[in-house]
Coordinates of C-alpha atoms (C1' of nucleotides) in Angstrom, one line a residue:
Chain A
X189 CA 114.6 136.8 83.1
X190 CA 115.6 133.2 83.7
X191 CA 116.6 134.0 87.2
X192 CA 113.3 135.7 87.9
X193 CA 111.5 132.7 86.8
X194 CA 113.8 130.2 88.4
X195 CA 112.9 131.6 91.8
X196 CA 109.2 130.9 91.4
X197 CA 109.9 127.6 89.7
X198 CA 112.0 126.3 92.4
X199 CA 109.0 126.0 94.6
X200 CA 107.8 123.3 92.3
X201 CA 108.5 119.8 93.6
X202 CA 109.3 118.9 90.0
X203 CA 112.5 120.9 90.1
X204 CA 113.5 120.2 93.7
X205 CA 117.2 119.5 93.9
X206 CA 117.7 119.7 90.1
X207 CA 121.0 120.9 88.8
X208 CA 121.1 124.6 87.8
X209 CA 122.4 123.6 84.3
X210 CA 119.3 121.5 83.8
X211 CA 117.0 124.2 85.0
X212 CA 118.7 126.7 82.7
X213 CA 118.3 124.4 79.7
X214 CA 114.6 124.0 80.5
X215 CA 114.1 127.7 80.9
X216 CA 116.2 129.2 78.1
X217 CA 113.4 128.8 75.5
X218 CA 110.5 129.0 77.9
X219 CA 107.8 131.6 77.9
X220 CA 106.6 133.2 81.1
X221 CA 103.3 134.7 80.2
X222 CA 100.2 136.2 81.8
X223 CA 96.8 135.4 80.4
X224 CA 93.4 137.0 81.0
X225 CA 90.5 134.9 82.3
X226 CA 88.8 132.4 80.0
X227 CA 91.6 132.0 77.5
X228 CA 92.1 128.6 76.0
X229 CA 95.7 127.5 76.7
X230 CA 95.5 124.0 75.4
X231 CA 93.3 122.4 72.8
X232 CA 92.8 118.6 73.0
X233 CA 94.0 116.8 70.0
X234 CA 96.7 119.3 69.3
X235 CA 100.4 118.2 69.5
X236 CA 101.8 118.7 73.0
X237 CA 104.4 121.3 72.1
X238 CA 104.7 122.7 75.6
X239 CA 104.7 121.6 79.2
X240 CA 102.6 124.1 81.2
X241 CA 103.3 125.3 84.7
X242 CA 100.9 127.4 86.5
X243 CA 102.6 130.0 88.6
X244 CA 99.6 132.2 89.5
X245 CA 95.9 132.0 88.9
X246 CA 93.6 129.1 88.2
X247 CA 93.2 126.8 85.2
X248 CA 90.4 124.4 84.3
X249 CA 91.4 121.2 82.6
X250 CA 88.5 119.8 80.6
X251 CA 87.5 117.4 77.9
X252 CA 84.8 117.3 75.3
X253 CA 83.2 114.9 72.9
X254 CA 80.0 115.2 70.8
X255 CA 78.8 118.5 72.2
X256 CA 79.3 117.4 75.7
X257 CA 82.0 118.8 77.9
X258 CA 83.4 117.8 81.3
X259 CA 85.8 119.4 83.8
X260 CA 88.5 116.9 84.6
X261 CA 90.5 119.0 87.1
X262 CA 91.1 122.5 88.3
X263 CA 94.7 123.4 88.7
X264 CA 96.2 126.0 91.0
X265 CA 99.8 127.1 91.6
X266 CA 102.3 125.8 91.8
X267 CA 101.9 122.8 89.6
X268 CA 102.1 121.4 86.1
X269 CA 99.4 120.2 83.8
X270 CA 99.3 117.8 80.9
X271 CA 102.8 116.6 81.7
X272 CA 102.0 113.2 80.2
X273 CA 101.3 114.4 76.7
X274 CA 104.6 116.4 76.7
X275 CA 106.8 113.5 77.7
X276 CA 105.1 111.2 75.2
X277 CA 105.2 113.7 72.4
X278 CA 101.5 112.8 71.9
X279 CA 98.4 114.8 71.4
X280 CA 96.8 116.4 74.4
X281 CA 93.9 114.4 75.7
X282 CA 92.4 117.4 77.5
X283 CA 91.9 121.1 76.9
X284 CA 92.8 123.8 79.4
X285 CA 91.6 127.4 79.9
X286 CA 92.2 130.0 82.5
X287 CA 89.5 130.7 85.0
X288 CA 91.2 133.8 86.3
X289 CA 94.1 136.0 85.1
X290 CA 96.9 133.5 85.3
X291 CA 100.6 133.4 84.9
X292 CA 101.8 130.4 82.9
X293 CA 105.2 129.1 82.2
X294 CA 105.6 127.3 78.9
X295 CA 108.5 124.9 78.5
X296 CA 109.0 123.3 75.0
X297 CA 108.3 119.6 75.2
X298 CA 111.5 118.8 73.4
X299 CA 113.5 120.5 76.1
X300 CA 111.6 118.7 78.7
X301 CA 112.4 115.3 77.1
X302 CA 116.0 116.3 76.7
X303 CA 116.3 117.2 80.3
X304 CA 114.8 113.9 81.4
X305 CA 117.3 112.0 79.2
X306 CA 120.3 114.0 80.5
X307 CA 119.5 114.6 84.2
X308 CA 118.9 111.6 86.3
X309 CA 117.6 113.5 89.3
X310 CA 115.2 115.4 87.2
X311 CA 114.0 112.2 85.6
X312 CA 113.2 110.8 89.0
X313 CA 111.2 113.9 89.9
X314 CA 109.2 113.6 86.7
X315 CA 108.5 110.0 87.5
X316 CA 107.2 110.9 90.9
X317 CA 105.2 113.8 89.6
X318 CA 103.7 111.6 86.8
X319 CA 102.9 108.9 89.3
X320 CA 101.1 111.5 91.4
X321 CA 99.1 112.6 88.4
X322 CA 98.2 109.1 87.6
X323 CA 97.0 108.4 91.2
X324 CA 94.9 111.6 91.1
X325 CA 93.2 110.4 88.0
X326 CA 92.6 106.9 89.5
X327 CA 91.0 108.6 92.5
X328 CA 88.8 110.7 90.2
X329 CA 87.7 107.6 88.4
X330 CA 87.1 105.7 91.6
X331 CA 85.0 108.5 93.0
X332 CA 82.8 108.5 89.9
X333 CA 82.4 104.7 90.0
X334 CA 82.2 103.9 93.7
X335 CA 80.3 106.9 95.3
X336 CA 76.8 108.2 94.7
X337 CA 76.4 111.8 93.8
X338 CA 75.6 112.8 97.4
X339 CA 78.6 111.0 98.7
X340 CA 80.9 112.5 96.0
X341 CA 79.7 116.0 97.0
X342 CA 80.0 115.4 100.7
X343 CA 83.5 114.0 100.2
X344 CA 84.5 117.0 98.2
X345 CA 83.1 119.5 100.6
X346 CA 84.7 117.8 103.6
X347 CA 88.0 117.4 101.8
X348 CA 88.1 121.1 101.3
X349 CA 87.5 121.7 104.9
X350 CA 90.2 119.3 105.8
X351 CA 92.7 120.9 103.5
X352 CA 92.0 124.3 105.0
X353 CA 92.8 122.8 108.5
X354 CA 89.4 121.2 109.4
X355 CA 87.7 124.6 109.3
X356 CA 83.9 124.4 109.9
X357 CA 83.3 126.9 107.2
X358 CA 84.8 128.2 103.9
X359 CA 84.0 129.6 100.5
X360 CA 83.8 127.4 97.5
X361 CA 86.9 127.8 95.4
X362 CA 85.2 127.4 92.1
X363 CA 81.8 128.0 90.4
X364 CA 79.2 125.4 91.1
X365 CA 78.6 124.6 87.5
X366 CA 82.3 123.6 87.2
X367 CA 82.1 121.6 90.4
X368 CA 79.0 119.8 89.0
X369 CA 80.9 119.0 85.8
X370 CA 83.9 117.9 87.7
X371 CA 81.8 115.5 89.8
X372 CA 79.9 114.2 86.8
X373 CA 76.5 115.7 87.3
X374 CA 74.3 118.5 86.0
X375 CA 74.2 121.9 87.8
X376 CA 70.6 121.3 88.6
X377 CA 71.4 118.1 90.2
X378 CA 74.2 119.6 92.2
X379 CA 72.0 122.4 93.4
X380 CA 69.3 120.0 94.6
X381 CA 71.9 117.7 96.2
X382 CA 73.6 120.6 98.0
X383 CA 70.3 121.6 99.5
X384 CA 69.6 118.1 100.7
X385 CA 72.9 118.0 102.5
X386 CA 71.5 120.3 105.2
X387 CA 70.0 117.3 106.9
X388 CA 73.3 115.5 106.9
X389 CA 75.2 118.2 108.7
X390 CA 76.3 120.7 106.0
X391 CA 74.6 123.9 105.1
X392 CA 75.4 125.7 101.8
X393 CA 74.5 129.3 101.4
X394 CA 75.6 130.7 98.1
X395 CA 79.4 130.2 97.9
X396 CA 79.6 129.7 101.6
X397 CA 79.9 126.2 103.1
X398 CA 79.1 125.6 106.8
X399 CA 79.5 122.2 108.4
X400 CA 76.9 122.2 111.1
X401 CA 77.3 118.6 112.3
X402 CA 80.7 117.3 111.6
X403 CA 80.2 113.8 112.9
X404 CA 77.1 113.2 110.8
X405 CA 78.7 114.8 107.8
X406 CA 81.9 112.7 108.1
X407 CA 79.7 109.6 108.3
X408 CA 78.2 110.5 105.0
X409 CA 81.4 111.6 103.3
X410 CA 83.3 108.6 104.6
X411 CA 86.7 110.0 103.5
X412 CA 89.4 107.5 102.7
X413 CA 93.0 107.9 101.7
X414 CA 92.3 105.6 98.8
X415 CA 89.6 107.8 97.4
X416 CA 90.5 111.3 98.7
X417 CA 94.3 111.1 99.2
X418 CA 96.3 112.1 102.1
X419 CA 96.6 115.9 102.4
X420 CA 100.2 115.8 101.5
X421 CA 99.9 113.8 98.3
X422 CA 97.0 115.9 97.1
X423 CA 99.2 118.9 96.9
X424 CA 101.9 117.0 95.2
X425 CA 99.8 115.8 92.4
X426 CA 100.2 117.9 89.3
X427 CA 96.7 117.5 88.0
X428 CA 94.7 117.2 91.1
X429 CA 91.6 118.2 92.9
X430 CA 90.9 121.9 93.2
X431 CA 93.1 123.1 96.1
X432 CA 91.7 126.1 97.8
X433 CA 94.6 127.5 99.6
X434 CA 94.1 131.2 99.2
X435 CA 93.1 133.4 102.1
X436 CA 90.0 134.4 100.2
X437 CA 88.6 131.0 100.8
X438 CA 88.7 131.1 104.5
X439 CA 85.4 131.9 106.1
X440 CA 85.2 135.4 107.6
Chain B
X116 CA 116.8 81.7 86.4
X117 CA 117.5 85.3 85.6
X118 CA 118.3 84.6 82.0
X119 CA 115.1 82.7 81.6
X120 CA 113.1 85.5 82.9
X121 CA 115.1 88.1 81.1
X122 CA 114.1 86.7 77.8
X123 CA 110.4 87.2 78.5
X124 CA 110.9 90.5 80.1
X125 CA 112.8 91.9 77.2
X126 CA 109.5 92.0 75.3
X127 CA 108.4 94.6 77.6
X128 CA 108.7 98.1 76.3
X129 CA 109.7 99.2 79.8
X130 CA 113.0 97.3 79.5
X131 CA 113.7 98.1 75.9
X132 CA 117.3 99.1 75.4
X133 CA 118.0 99.0 79.1
X134 CA 121.5 98.0 80.2
X135 CA 122.0 94.3 81.2
X136 CA 123.4 95.4 84.6
X137 CA 120.2 97.3 85.3
X138 CA 118.1 94.4 84.3
X139 CA 120.2 92.0 86.4
X140 CA 119.8 94.3 89.5
X141 CA 116.0 94.4 88.9
X142 CA 115.7 90.7 88.5
X143 CA 118.1 89.4 91.1
X144 CA 115.6 89.6 93.9
X145 CA 112.5 89.2 91.8
X146 CA 110.0 86.3 92.0
X147 CA 108.7 84.7 88.9
X148 CA 105.6 82.9 90.1
X149 CA 102.5 81.2 88.7
X150 CA 99.1 81.7 90.3
X151 CA 95.9 79.9 90.0
X152 CA 92.7 81.7 88.9
X153 CA 91.0 84.1 91.3
X154 CA 94.0 84.7 93.5
X155 CA 94.3 88.1 95.0
X156 CA 97.7 89.5 94.1
X157 CA 97.4 93.0 95.4
X158 CA 95.3 94.5 98.2
X159 CA 94.4 98.2 98.0
X160 CA 95.7 100.1 100.9
X161 CA 98.7 97.9 101.4
X162 CA 102.2 99.2 100.9
X163 CA 103.5 98.8 97.4
X164 CA 106.3 96.4 98.0
X165 CA 106.4 95.0 94.5
X166 CA 106.1 96.1 90.9
X167 CA 104.0 93.5 89.1
X168 CA 104.6 92.3 85.6
X169 CA 102.2 90.0 84.0
X170 CA 103.9 87.5 81.7
X171 CA 101.1 85.1 81.1
X172 CA 97.4 85.0 81.9
X173 CA 94.9 87.7 82.8
X174 CA 94.6 90.0 85.8
X175 CA 91.7 92.2 86.9
X176 CA 92.6 95.5 88.6
X177 CA 89.7 96.7 90.7
X178 CA 88.8 99.0 93.5
X179 CA 86.3 98.9 96.3
X180 CA 84.6 101.1 98.9
X181 CA 81.7 100.6 101.2
X182 CA 80.6 97.2 99.9
X183 CA 80.8 98.4 96.3
X184 CA 83.4 97.2 93.9
X185 CA 84.4 98.3 90.4
X186 CA 86.8 96.9 87.8
X187 CA 89.3 99.5 86.8
X188 CA 91.2 97.6 84.2
X189 CA 91.9 94.1 82.8
X190 CA 95.6 93.6 82.2
X191 CA 97.1 91.1 79.8
X192 CA 100.7 90.2 78.9
X193 CA 103.1 91.7 78.6
X194 CA 102.6 94.7 80.7
X195 CA 103.0 96.1 84.2
X196 CA 100.4 97.0 86.7
X197 CA 100.3 99.5 89.6
X198 CA 103.6 100.9 88.6
X199 CA 102.7 104.3 90.1
X200 CA 102.4 103.1 93.7
X201 CA 105.8 101.3 93.5
X202 CA 107.7 104.3 92.3
X203 CA 106.1 106.5 94.9
X204 CA 106.5 104.0 97.7
X205 CA 102.8 104.7 98.5
X206 CA 99.8 102.4 99.3
X207 CA 98.2 100.7 96.3
X208 CA 95.1 102.5 95.2
X209 CA 93.7 99.4 93.5
X210 CA 93.5 95.7 94.2
X211 CA 94.4 93.0 91.7
X212 CA 93.4 89.4 91.2
X213 CA 94.1 86.7 88.6
X214 CA 91.2 85.8 86.3
X215 CA 93.1 82.9 84.8
X216 CA 96.2 80.9 85.8
X217 CA 98.8 83.6 85.4
X218 CA 102.5 84.0 85.5
X219 CA 103.6 87.1 87.4
X220 CA 107.0 88.6 87.9
X221 CA 107.4 90.5 91.2
X222 CA 110.1 93.1 91.4
X223 CA 110.8 94.7 94.8
X224 CA 109.8 98.4 94.7
X225 CA 113.1 99.4 96.3
X226 CA 115.0 97.8 93.4
X227 CA 112.8 99.6 91.0
X228 CA 113.4 103.0 92.5
X229 CA 117.2 102.3 92.7
X230 CA 117.2 101.3 89.0
X231 CA 115.4 104.5 88.1
X232 CA 117.9 106.6 90.0
X233 CA 120.9 104.9 88.5
X234 CA 119.9 104.2 84.9
X235 CA 118.9 107.1 82.9
X236 CA 117.6 105.1 80.0
X237 CA 115.4 103.0 82.2
X238 CA 114.1 106.1 83.9
X239 CA 113.0 107.5 80.6
X240 CA 111.3 104.2 79.9
X241 CA 109.5 104.4 83.2
X242 CA 108.4 108.0 82.4
X243 CA 107.0 106.9 79.1
X244 CA 105.2 103.9 80.6
X245 CA 103.7 106.0 83.4
X246 CA 102.6 108.6 81.1
X247 CA 100.8 105.9 79.1
X248 CA 99.1 104.6 82.2
X249 CA 98.0 108.1 83.0
X250 CA 96.6 108.6 79.6
X251 CA 94.7 105.3 79.8
X252 CA 93.1 106.4 83.0
X253 CA 92.2 109.8 81.6
X254 CA 90.5 108.0 78.7
X255 CA 88.7 105.8 81.1
X256 CA 87.4 108.8 83.1
X257 CA 86.5 110.6 79.9
X258 CA 84.5 107.6 78.7
X259 CA 82.6 107.5 81.9
X260 CA 81.8 111.2 81.8
X261 CA 81.3 111.9 78.2
X262 CA 79.6 108.9 76.8
X263 CA 76.2 107.3 77.5
X264 CA 76.2 103.7 78.5
X265 CA 75.2 102.6 75.0
X266 CA 77.9 104.7 73.5
X267 CA 80.5 103.3 75.9
X268 CA 79.5 99.7 75.1
X269 CA 79.4 100.4 71.4
X270 CA 82.8 102.0 71.5
X271 CA 84.3 99.1 73.5
X272 CA 82.9 96.5 71.2
X273 CA 84.1 98.4 68.1
X274 CA 87.5 99.0 69.6
X275 CA 88.0 95.3 70.2
X276 CA 87.1 94.6 66.6
X277 CA 89.6 97.2 65.5
X278 CA 92.3 95.8 67.6
X279 CA 91.8 92.4 66.1
X280 CA 92.2 93.9 62.6
X281 CA 88.6 95.2 62.0
X282 CA 87.2 91.8 62.1
X283 CA 83.4 91.6 61.8
X284 CA 83.1 89.1 64.6
X285 CA 84.9 88.0 67.7
X286 CA 84.6 86.5 71.2
X287 CA 84.4 88.7 74.2
X288 CA 87.7 88.5 76.1
X289 CA 86.2 88.8 79.5
X290 CA 83.0 88.0 81.4
X291 CA 80.1 90.3 80.9
X292 CA 79.8 91.1 84.6
X293 CA 83.4 92.4 84.5
X294 CA 82.7 94.4 81.4
X295 CA 79.7 95.9 83.1
X296 CA 81.7 96.9 86.1
X297 CA 84.5 98.2 84.0
X298 CA 82.1 100.4 82.1
X299 CA 80.3 101.6 85.2
X300 CA 77.0 99.8 85.0
X301 CA 75.2 96.8 86.4
X302 CA 75.2 93.4 84.6
X303 CA 71.4 93.7 84.1
X304 CA 71.9 97.0 82.4
X305 CA 74.7 95.8 80.2
X306 CA 72.6 92.8 79.2
X307 CA 69.7 94.9 78.1
X308 CA 71.9 97.4 76.4
X309 CA 73.7 94.7 74.4
X310 CA 70.4 93.4 73.2
X311 CA 69.3 96.8 72.1
X312 CA 72.5 97.2 70.0
X313 CA 71.1 94.8 67.4
X314 CA 69.2 97.7 65.9
X315 CA 72.4 99.7 65.7
X316 CA 74.4 97.2 63.7
X317 CA 75.8 94.8 66.3
X318 CA 74.4 91.4 67.3
X319 CA 75.6 89.7 70.5
X320 CA 75.0 86.0 71.0
X321 CA 76.5 84.7 74.2
X322 CA 80.2 85.5 74.1
X323 CA 80.1 86.1 70.4
X324 CA 80.0 89.6 68.9
X325 CA 79.0 90.1 65.3
X326 CA 79.0 93.5 63.7
X327 CA 76.2 93.4 61.2
X328 CA 76.1 96.9 59.9
X329 CA 79.5 98.5 60.4
X330 CA 78.7 102.0 59.1
X331 CA 75.7 102.3 61.4
X332 CA 77.6 100.9 64.4
X333 CA 80.6 103.2 63.8
X334 CA 78.2 106.1 63.8
X335 CA 77.0 105.1 67.2
X336 CA 80.4 104.3 68.7
X337 CA 82.0 107.4 67.2
X338 CA 85.5 106.3 68.0
X339 CA 88.1 109.0 68.6
X340 CA 91.8 108.8 69.4
X341 CA 91.1 111.1 72.4
X342 CA 88.7 108.7 73.9
X343 CA 89.8 105.3 72.6
X344 CA 93.4 105.7 71.8
X345 CA 95.4 104.8 68.8
X346 CA 95.9 101.1 68.5
X347 CA 99.5 101.5 69.1
X348 CA 99.2 103.4 72.3
X349 CA 96.6 101.1 73.7
X350 CA 99.1 98.3 73.7
X351 CA 101.8 100.4 75.2
X352 CA 99.8 101.4 78.2
X353 CA 100.5 99.3 81.3
X354 CA 97.1 99.6 82.8
X355 CA 94.9 99.6 79.8
X356 CA 91.7 98.4 78.2
X357 CA 91.4 94.7 77.9
X358 CA 93.4 93.7 74.9
X359 CA 92.0 90.5 73.4
X360 CA 94.9 89.3 71.3
X361 CA 94.7 85.5 71.7
X362 CA 93.6 83.3 68.9
X363 CA 90.7 82.1 71.0
X364 CA 89.1 85.4 70.5
X365 CA 89.0 85.3 66.8
X366 CA 85.6 84.3 65.4
X367 CA 85.6 80.8 63.9
Chain C
dC98 C1' 69.6 150.1 82.0
dG99 C1' 69.8 146.1 79.6
dA100 C1' 72.2 141.8 78.5
dA101 C1' 74.4 137.9 79.9
dC102 C1' 75.2 134.5 82.9
dC103 C1' 74.9 131.7 87.1
dC104 C1' 72.0 129.6 90.2
dT105 C1' 67.7 127.7 91.7
dT106 C1' 63.2 125.6 91.5
dG107 C1' 59.5 122.9 89.5
dA108 C1' 57.5 119.5 86.4
dC109 C1' 58.4 115.9 83.6
dA110 C1' 60.6 112.1 80.9
dG111 C1' 64.2 109.0 80.6
dA112 C1' 67.7 106.1 82.4
dA113 C1' 69.6 103.2 85.7
dA114 C1' 69.6 100.5 90.0
dT115 C1' 67.2 97.1 92.5
dC116 C1' 64.6 93.1 93.4
dA117 C1' 63.1 88.7 92.0
dA118 C1' 62.5 84.8 89.1
dC119 C1' 64.2 81.9 85.7
dT120 C1' 67.5 79.7 82.3
dA121 C1' 71.7 77.8 81.0
dA122 C1' 76.2 76.1 81.4
dG123 C1' 80.1 74.1 83.9
dG124 C1' 81.9 71.5 87.6
dT125 C1' 81.5 68.2 91.5
dG126 C1' 80.7 64.2 93.7
dG127 C1' 78.0 60.3 94.1
Chain D
dC87 C1' 77.1 58.8 83.8
dC88 C1' 73.9 61.4 86.0
dA89 C1' 72.0 64.4 89.7
dC90 C1' 73.2 68.3 91.9
dC91 C1' 75.1 72.7 92.9
dT92 C1' 77.0 77.0 91.8
dT93 C1' 77.3 80.9 89.1
dA94 C1' 76.7 83.8 84.9
dG95 C1' 73.4 85.7 82.3
dT96 C1' 68.7 87.1 81.1
dT97 C1' 64.2 89.1 81.6
dG98 C1' 60.5 91.5 83.9
dA99 C1' 58.4 94.7 87.3
dT100 C1' 59.3 98.4 90.1
dT101 C1' 61.5 102.2 92.3
dT102 C1' 64.9 105.6 92.5
dC103 C1' 67.8 108.6 90.4
dT104 C1' 69.2 111.8 86.8
dG105 C1' 68.8 114.6 82.8
dT106 C1' 66.0 117.8 80.4
dC107 C1' 63.1 121.6 79.7
dA108 C1' 61.3 125.8 81.3
dA109 C1' 60.9 129.7 84.1
dG110 C1' 62.4 133.1 87.5
dG111 C1' 65.7 135.5 90.8
dG112 C1' 70.0 137.5 91.4
dT113 C1' 74.5 139.4 90.0
dT114 C1' 77.9 141.4 87.1
dC115 C1' 79.4 144.2 83.5
dG116 C1' 79.4 147.0 79.7

DNA sequence: CGAACCCTTGACAGAAATCAACTAAGGTGG
DNA sequence: CCACCTTAGTTGATTTCTGTCAAGGGTTCG
């Protein structure tokens, strides 16, 4: 079992170059489990007993307070989520639920901390991963505070295109209501804003996005590495922007 | 010189229990420098050549885009800022400037990374520190997305009171325009909102805050560890909420 | 076939940004 | 020591934006 997991887990930057003994210690008490869609994996406020790695599927990380709820990230393979709570042995600050059937690897937080303490190389990987998570969250906050809703949406849509190789069209990777929540607006507001983007060079038809006037749309989105991240780093970040890499998302 | 610094630096959780040899390596090429108020220490987009530690004074961490600008944090001694960029050898995502005369310790990022790689204990400290920074930024984002402006303000004001030992009154640690920016609103809006809080149990007179009806005000603020942090953790986080600990801030 | 649920659209109310004017306080230089 | 200047803060009027409520279309799934 460990060997089967190890193969998938090796793809993770977090374990890159880590000694086999460390990996074995991390995996010996780990669970590799498949969950149906819409299952709550993590409850905010609960003690962080496990580090979660998503191997397959899609997970929404969200937070709530006083009836309200907001999507903080959508995580796709292969990456970790809520690493920070695990290493700190602190309560989760965010909840998580599957959006699709998902395969999740659960590593006991105590084992994680032990591995950090004993394996220098692994510790360095955790540092880099955590720093990436932090930078993702900084970008998220910056987006909320420095861009208008139309700009946020345009930046998001153009970013997706760029990640897929500057394709002119693609399919939205997540439901619009989740997108709306992620970007800090209501679904109604997103709907209206998307419609209005037609005059800025981007047409949205259902789940399909078509960039009709790239130059004009780029001017509105005004992508910047400091707000949107270099492509490379985006895929390193554990808790990051939705990363639509599956074939399904390419426009037919 | 190193010994003089080492004494101050030892207060930092980041260096707690770290071997003297590591500390010496970190400090041998470090600068310990005093800056006047309103000096830019860090420019976003620039390569992260140094880890910054604030030993005395007050530093504003902020970000800009397209004319707009937003305060992301106000940092007080003794803590680090922009640790993530340093360990990743990546461009700063945020700028920083002094708000008062401040004493800053600058440690070359390369030395920092070398120390992480060679000293396991230090690496663990960095992991914990970074995780704290991450959690602070998550809380900041959650505040923006889950609370209304009045709630954000009330939570901030009550948090300060709590940090100072549940005092009924105190002096605001930073200018209101910076507070407004930090909380994602205009100064005008903050001004009006502050005034309106009188009917919710908190009177603001200039820089002075007086909680007149604690029960009522607590109900509005609705503090939660998941949004505001436990007192302990707040002071651990490197990039964190403004922490008004100086005597000046206690109400006469 | 019906029941959810997502998305859209419209009408409205509320909140926030903007613009402008004014006050107050602190610092500078005569 | 005072006049002046700069800047933070406040207040008001107005516009723009956003959330809310309500209704209807479309899809999926039992």
